[in-house]
Amino acid sequence: MKKPPAGKKGARFADLIARADEILSGPGAKDAKLSAICSLLRKQVAHYDWVGFYLMDSTGKELLLGPFDGEPTEHVRIPVGRGICGQAAASRSTFVVQDVSKESNYLSCSLSVKSEIVVPVLHGRKVTGELDIDSHSKSAFTPEDREFLEEICRMVSSRGLV
Ligand code: SME
């Protein structure tokens, strides 16, 4: 078992990993589990204001909105390469934007959003989806958030849920 990162946030995140694992290993359909993960993260982490999964379509060129928790968004289909989501999919790596007003390739959902993190879900080198989180605070996401959310995405991938 990997040691959680040091510090308060680390202990909090270790607890959330355990709770996410319970949800993922419990009963229920795929979408219900992903939805429960979104709600868990949004409710338990103060700076996570919108939490959702995007799922890669069968062409591998477009991301489709999946289960989410937060305000409805108009961005239900995002081409790979467009916006923060599309760029994270194209690069196959986590993309953190601490101030969305400074990102030119950005798709705005709401003026309240100030920072965003997008973590791809990978199966080998293939992106099958991603976890997208918006925050109403600038510079909300630290390396601990990144490590935590990458672990959540590995859990979702290893169970074949995304
Ligand atoms: N801001 C994202 C679009 C999705 S919403 O945040 C839910 C982007 O730039 O790709």
PDB file of C-alpha atoms and ligand atoms in Angstrom:
ATOM      1  CA  MET A   1       0.000   0.000   0.000  1.00  0.00           C
ATOM      2  CA  LYS A   2       1.440   3.387  -1.009  1.00  0.00           C
ATOM      3  CA  LYS A   3       2.091   5.839   1.826  1.00  0.00           C
ATOM      4  CA  PRO A   4      -0.230   8.849   1.731  1.00  0.00           C
ATOM      5  CA  PRO A   5       1.464  12.229   1.214  1.00  0.00           C
ATOM      6  CA  ALA A   6       2.474  13.950   4.471  1.00  0.00           C
ATOM      7  CA  GLY A   7       0.365  16.688   6.030  1.00  0.00           C
ATOM      8  CA  LYS A   8      -3.294  17.319   6.808  1.00  0.00           C
ATOM      9  CA  LYS A   9      -4.467  17.249   3.218  1.00  0.00           C
ATOM     10  CA  GLY A  10      -2.633  13.930   2.778  1.00  0.00           C
ATOM     11  CA  ALA A  11      -4.513  12.283   5.657  1.00  0.00           C
ATOM     12  CA  ARG A  12      -7.822  13.675   4.367  1.00  0.00           C
ATOM     13  CA  PHE A  13      -7.102  12.392   0.884  1.00  0.00           C
ATOM     14  CA  ALA A  14      -6.055   8.958   2.201  1.00  0.00           C
ATOM     15  CA  ASP A  15      -9.471   8.712   3.889  1.00  0.00           C
ATOM     16  CA  LEU A  16     -11.222   9.720   0.670  1.00  0.00           C
ATOM     17  CA  ILE A  17      -9.257   7.110  -1.292  1.00  0.00           C
ATOM     18  CA  ALA A  18     -10.578   4.470   1.136  1.00  0.00           C
ATOM     19  CA  ARG A  19     -14.144   5.761   0.730  1.00  0.00           C
ATOM     20  CA  ALA A  20     -13.814   5.849  -3.047  1.00  0.00           C
ATOM     21  CA  ASP A  21     -12.530   2.269  -2.970  1.00  0.00           C
ATOM     22  CA  GLU A  22     -15.641   1.203  -1.020  1.00  0.00           C
ATOM     23  CA  ILE A  23     -17.886   2.831  -3.635  1.00  0.00           C
ATOM     24  CA  LEU A  24     -15.984   1.281  -6.547  1.00  0.00           C
ATOM     25  CA  SER A  25     -15.899  -2.213  -5.069  1.00  0.00           C
ATOM     26  CA  GLY A  26     -19.535  -2.112  -3.903  1.00  0.00           C
ATOM     27  CA  PRO A  27     -22.693  -2.978  -5.816  1.00  0.00           C
ATOM     28  CA  GLY A  28     -24.227  -0.754  -8.461  1.00  0.00           C
ATOM     29  CA  ALA A  29     -23.989   0.130 -12.110  1.00  0.00           C
ATOM     30  CA  LYS A  30     -20.973   1.839 -13.634  1.00  0.00           C
ATOM     31  CA  ASP A  31     -22.605   5.267 -14.008  1.00  0.00           C
ATOM     32  CA  ALA A  32     -24.001   5.188 -10.474  1.00  0.00           C
ATOM     33  CA  LYS A  33     -20.516   4.479  -9.108  1.00  0.00           C
ATOM     34  CA  LEU A  34     -18.920   7.268 -11.147  1.00  0.00           C
ATOM     35  CA  SER A  35     -21.667   9.614 -10.066  1.00  0.00           C
ATOM     36  CA  ALA A  36     -21.114   8.670  -6.409  1.00  0.00           C
ATOM     37  CA  ILE A  37     -17.386   9.383  -6.791  1.00  0.00           C
ATOM     38  CA  CYS A  38     -18.191  12.863  -8.190  1.00  0.00           C
ATOM     39  CA  SER A  39     -20.534  13.609  -5.289  1.00  0.00           C
ATOM     40  CA  LEU A  40     -18.048  12.319  -2.720  1.00  0.00           C
ATOM     41  CA  LEU A  41     -15.286  14.560  -4.073  1.00  0.00           C
ATOM     42  CA  ARG A  42     -17.478  17.641  -4.465  1.00  0.00           C
ATOM     43  CA  LYS A  43     -19.037  17.331  -1.016  1.00  0.00           C
ATOM     44  CA  GLN A  44     -15.887  16.443   0.883  1.00  0.00           C
ATOM     45  CA  VAL A  45     -13.338  18.798  -0.656  1.00  0.00           C
ATOM     46  CA  ALA A  46     -14.249  22.461  -0.140  1.00  0.00           C
ATOM     47  CA  HIS A  47     -12.382  23.791  -3.178  1.00  0.00           C
ATOM     48  CA  TYR A  48     -13.943  21.276  -5.633  1.00  0.00           C
ATOM     49  CA  ASP A  49     -16.984  23.132  -7.008  1.00  0.00           C
ATOM     50  CA  TRP A  50     -17.758  21.044 -10.104  1.00  0.00           C
ATOM     51  CA  VAL A  51     -16.628  17.430 -10.503  1.00  0.00           C
ATOM     52  CA  GLY A  52     -17.315  15.349 -13.578  1.00  0.00           C
ATOM     53  CA  PHE A  53     -16.120  12.597 -15.873  1.00  0.00           C
ATOM     54  CA  TYR A  54     -15.785  12.944 -19.628  1.00  0.00           C
ATOM     55  CA  LEU A  55     -15.730   9.686 -21.601  1.00  0.00           C
ATOM     56  CA  MET A  56     -13.869   9.263 -24.896  1.00  0.00           C
ATOM     57  CA  ASP A  57     -16.187   8.369 -27.779  1.00  0.00           C
ATOM     58  CA  SER A  58     -15.503   5.399 -30.037  1.00  0.00           C
ATOM     59  CA  THR A  59     -13.653   7.517 -32.654  1.00  0.00           C
ATOM     60  CA  GLY A  60     -11.130   8.680 -30.037  1.00  0.00           C
ATOM     61  CA  LYS A  61     -11.626  12.242 -31.248  1.00  0.00           C
ATOM     62  CA  GLU A  62     -14.303  13.571 -28.950  1.00  0.00           C
ATOM     63  CA  LEU A  63     -14.997  13.612 -25.221  1.00  0.00           C
ATOM     64  CA  LEU A  64     -18.597  13.160 -24.109  1.00  0.00           C
ATOM     65  CA  LEU A  65     -19.895  14.399 -20.772  1.00  0.00           C
ATOM     66  CA  GLY A  66     -20.488  11.524 -18.359  1.00  0.00           C
ATOM     67  CA  PRO A  67     -21.615  11.498 -14.724  1.00  0.00           C
ATOM     68  CA  PHE A  68     -20.977  14.780 -12.885  1.00  0.00           C
ATOM     69  CA  ASP A  69     -21.924  16.699  -9.763  1.00  0.00           C
ATOM     70  CA  GLY A  70     -22.441  20.460 -10.032  1.00  0.00           C
ATOM     71  CA  GLU A  71     -24.186  22.954 -12.278  1.00  0.00           C
ATOM     72  CA  PRO A  72     -25.225  21.641 -15.712  1.00  0.00           C
ATOM     73  CA  THR A  73     -22.697  22.560 -18.445  1.00  0.00           C
ATOM     74  CA  GLU A  74     -23.216  23.334 -22.126  1.00  0.00           C
ATOM     75  CA  HIS A  75     -19.937  21.519 -22.893  1.00  0.00           C
ATOM     76  CA  VAL A  76     -21.356  18.049 -23.427  1.00  0.00           C
ATOM     77  CA  ARG A  77     -19.043  17.203 -26.377  1.00  0.00           C
ATOM     78  CA  ILE A  78     -15.447  18.425 -26.477  1.00  0.00           C
ATOM     79  CA  PRO A  79     -13.123  17.682 -29.418  1.00  0.00           C
ATOM     80  CA  VAL A  80      -9.658  16.376 -28.432  1.00  0.00           C
ATOM     81  CA  GLY A  81      -7.332  19.407 -28.425  1.00  0.00           C
ATOM     82  CA  ARG A  82     -10.045  21.925 -27.481  1.00  0.00           C
ATOM     83  CA  GLY A  83     -10.245  23.522 -24.062  1.00  0.00           C
ATOM     84  CA  ILE A  84      -8.437  22.293 -20.988  1.00  0.00           C
ATOM     85  CA  CYS A  85     -10.208  18.936 -21.269  1.00  0.00           C
ATOM     86  CA  GLY A  86      -9.247  18.442 -24.895  1.00  0.00           C
ATOM     87  CA  GLN A  87      -5.644  19.455 -24.278  1.00  0.00           C
ATOM     88  CA  ALA A  88      -5.285  17.017 -21.351  1.00  0.00           C
ATOM     89  CA  ALA A  89      -6.604  14.230 -23.598  1.00  0.00           C
ATOM     90  CA  ALA A  90      -4.222  15.177 -26.426  1.00  0.00           C
ATOM     91  CA  SER A  91      -1.179  15.223 -24.118  1.00  0.00           C
ATOM     92  CA  ARG A  92      -2.317  12.184 -22.064  1.00  0.00           C
ATOM     93  CA  SER A  93      -1.247  14.022 -18.940  1.00  0.00           C
ATOM     94  CA  THR A  94      -2.763  15.993 -16.090  1.00  0.00           C
ATOM     95  CA  PHE A  95      -3.363  19.637 -16.919  1.00  0.00           C
ATOM     96  CA  VAL A  96      -3.619  22.153 -14.067  1.00  0.00           C
ATOM     97  CA  VAL A  97      -4.676  25.729 -14.830  1.00  0.00           C
ATOM     98  CA  GLN A  98      -4.333  27.949 -11.763  1.00  0.00           C
ATOM     99  CA  ASP A  99      -5.956  30.978 -13.442  1.00  0.00           C
ATOM    100  CA  VAL A 100      -8.369  30.157 -16.248  1.00  0.00           C
ATOM    101  CA  SER A 101      -8.472  33.833 -17.369  1.00  0.00           C
ATOM    102  CA  LYS A 102      -4.871  33.392 -18.561  1.00  0.00           C
ATOM    103  CA  GLU A 103      -5.579  30.249 -20.637  1.00  0.00           C
ATOM    104  CA  SER A 104      -6.526  31.095 -24.214  1.00  0.00           C
ATOM    105  CA  ASN A 105      -7.605  27.532 -25.152  1.00  0.00           C
ATOM    106  CA  TYR A 106     -10.331  27.371 -22.522  1.00  0.00           C
ATOM    107  CA  LEU A 107     -14.064  26.561 -22.630  1.00  0.00           C
ATOM    108  CA  SER A 108     -15.846  28.543 -19.948  1.00  0.00           C
ATOM    109  CA  CYS A 109     -18.710  26.928 -18.042  1.00  0.00           C
ATOM    110  CA  SER A 110     -19.314  29.729 -15.570  1.00  0.00           C
ATOM    111  CA  LEU A 111     -17.738  33.061 -14.645  1.00  0.00           C
ATOM    112  CA  SER A 112     -17.345  31.768 -11.087  1.00  0.00           C
ATOM    113  CA  VAL A 113     -14.731  29.224 -12.171  1.00  0.00           C
ATOM    114  CA  LYS A 114     -11.191  30.445 -11.472  1.00  0.00           C
ATOM    115  CA  SER A 115      -9.024  27.327 -11.695  1.00  0.00           C
ATOM    116  CA  GLU A 116      -9.314  23.831 -13.117  1.00  0.00           C
ATOM    117  CA  ILE A 117      -7.585  20.437 -13.109  1.00  0.00           C
ATOM    118  CA  VAL A 118      -8.139  17.697 -15.677  1.00  0.00           C
ATOM    119  CA  VAL A 119      -6.722  14.198 -15.116  1.00  0.00           C
ATOM    120  CA  PRO A 120      -6.843  11.673 -17.959  1.00  0.00           C
ATOM    121  CA  VAL A 121      -7.976   8.108 -17.308  1.00  0.00           C
ATOM    122  CA  LEU A 122      -5.462   5.902 -19.100  1.00  0.00           C
ATOM    123  CA  HIS A 123      -5.398   2.285 -20.229  1.00  0.00           C
ATOM    124  CA  GLY A 124      -1.768   1.988 -21.217  1.00  0.00           C
ATOM    125  CA  ARG A 125      -1.288   4.903 -23.611  1.00  0.00           C
ATOM    126  CA  LYS A 126      -4.962   5.104 -24.508  1.00  0.00           C
ATOM    127  CA  VAL A 127      -7.094   7.875 -22.988  1.00  0.00           C
ATOM    128  CA  THR A 128     -10.535   6.430 -22.243  1.00  0.00           C
ATOM    129  CA  GLY A 129     -11.857   9.459 -20.394  1.00  0.00           C
ATOM    130  CA  GLU A 130     -10.954  12.026 -17.811  1.00  0.00           C
ATOM    131  CA  LEU A 131     -11.826  13.550 -14.477  1.00  0.00           C
ATOM    132  CA  ASP A 132     -12.457  17.295 -14.630  1.00  0.00           C
ATOM    133  CA  ILE A 133     -12.664  19.542 -11.561  1.00  0.00           C
ATOM    134  CA  ASP A 134     -13.442  23.273 -11.445  1.00  0.00           C
ATOM    135  CA  SER A 135     -12.794  25.532  -8.486  1.00  0.00           C
ATOM    136  CA  HIS A 136     -14.197  28.958  -7.644  1.00  0.00           C
ATOM    137  CA  SER A 137     -10.805  29.857  -6.106  1.00  0.00           C
ATOM    138  CA  LYS A 138      -7.669  30.802  -8.018  1.00  0.00           C
ATOM    139  CA  SER A 139      -4.657  28.478  -7.613  1.00  0.00           C
ATOM    140  CA  ALA A 140      -6.817  25.925  -5.814  1.00  0.00           C
ATOM    141  CA  PHE A 141      -4.923  22.808  -6.902  1.00  0.00           C
ATOM    142  CA  THR A 142      -1.668  21.708  -5.251  1.00  0.00           C
ATOM    143  CA  PRO A 143       0.584  18.751  -6.105  1.00  0.00           C
ATOM    144  CA  GLU A 144      -1.317  16.835  -3.386  1.00  0.00           C
ATOM    145  CA  ASP A 145      -4.601  17.325  -5.250  1.00  0.00           C
ATOM    146  CA  ARG A 146      -2.928  16.124  -8.417  1.00  0.00           C
ATOM    147  CA  GLU A 147      -1.492  12.994  -6.764  1.00  0.00           C
ATOM    148  CA  PHE A 148      -4.843  12.243  -5.111  1.00  0.00           C
ATOM    149  CA  LEU A 149      -6.896  12.669  -8.291  1.00  0.00           C
ATOM    150  CA  GLU A 150      -4.424  10.650 -10.358  1.00  0.00           C
ATOM    151  CA  GLU A 151      -4.873   7.821  -7.843  1.00  0.00           C
ATOM    152  CA  ILE A 152      -8.679   8.080  -8.187  1.00  0.00           C
ATOM    153  CA  CYS A 153      -8.281   7.839 -11.983  1.00  0.00           C
ATOM    154  CA  ARG A 154      -5.997   4.787 -11.680  1.00  0.00           C
ATOM    155  CA  MET A 155      -8.639   3.118  -9.466  1.00  0.00           C
ATOM    156  CA  VAL A 156     -11.395   3.884 -11.977  1.00  0.00           C
ATOM    157  CA  SER A 157      -9.241   2.610 -14.834  1.00  0.00           C
ATOM    158  CA  SER A 158      -8.141  -0.601 -13.119  1.00  0.00           C
ATOM    159  CA  ARG A 159     -11.794  -1.490 -12.472  1.00  0.00           C
ATOM    160  CA  GLY A 160     -12.615  -0.806 -16.099  1.00  0.00           C
ATOM    161  CA  LEU A 161     -15.212   1.825 -15.197  1.00  0.00           C
ATOM    162  CA  VAL A 162     -13.882   4.427 -17.648  1.00  0.00           C
TER     163      VAL A 162
HETATM  164  N1  SME B   1     -13.503  24.200 -18.845  1.00  0.00           N
HETATM  165  C1  SME B   1     -13.427  22.983 -19.612  1.00  0.00           C
HETATM  166  C2  SME B   1     -14.754  22.611 -20.188  1.00  0.00           C
HETATM  167  C3  SME B   1     -15.563  21.700 -19.329  1.00  0.00           C
HETATM  168  S1  SME B   1     -16.273  22.465 -17.969  1.00  0.00           S
HETATM  169  O1  SME B   1     -15.175  22.900 -17.059  1.00  0.00           O
HETATM  170  C4  SME B   1     -17.260  21.446 -17.154  1.00  0.00           C
HETATM  171  C5  SME B   1     -12.382  23.117 -20.711  1.00  0.00           C
HETATM  172  O2  SME B   1     -11.824  24.193 -20.921  1.00  0.00           O
HETATM  173  O3  SME B   1     -12.124  22.115 -21.380  1.00  0.00           O
END
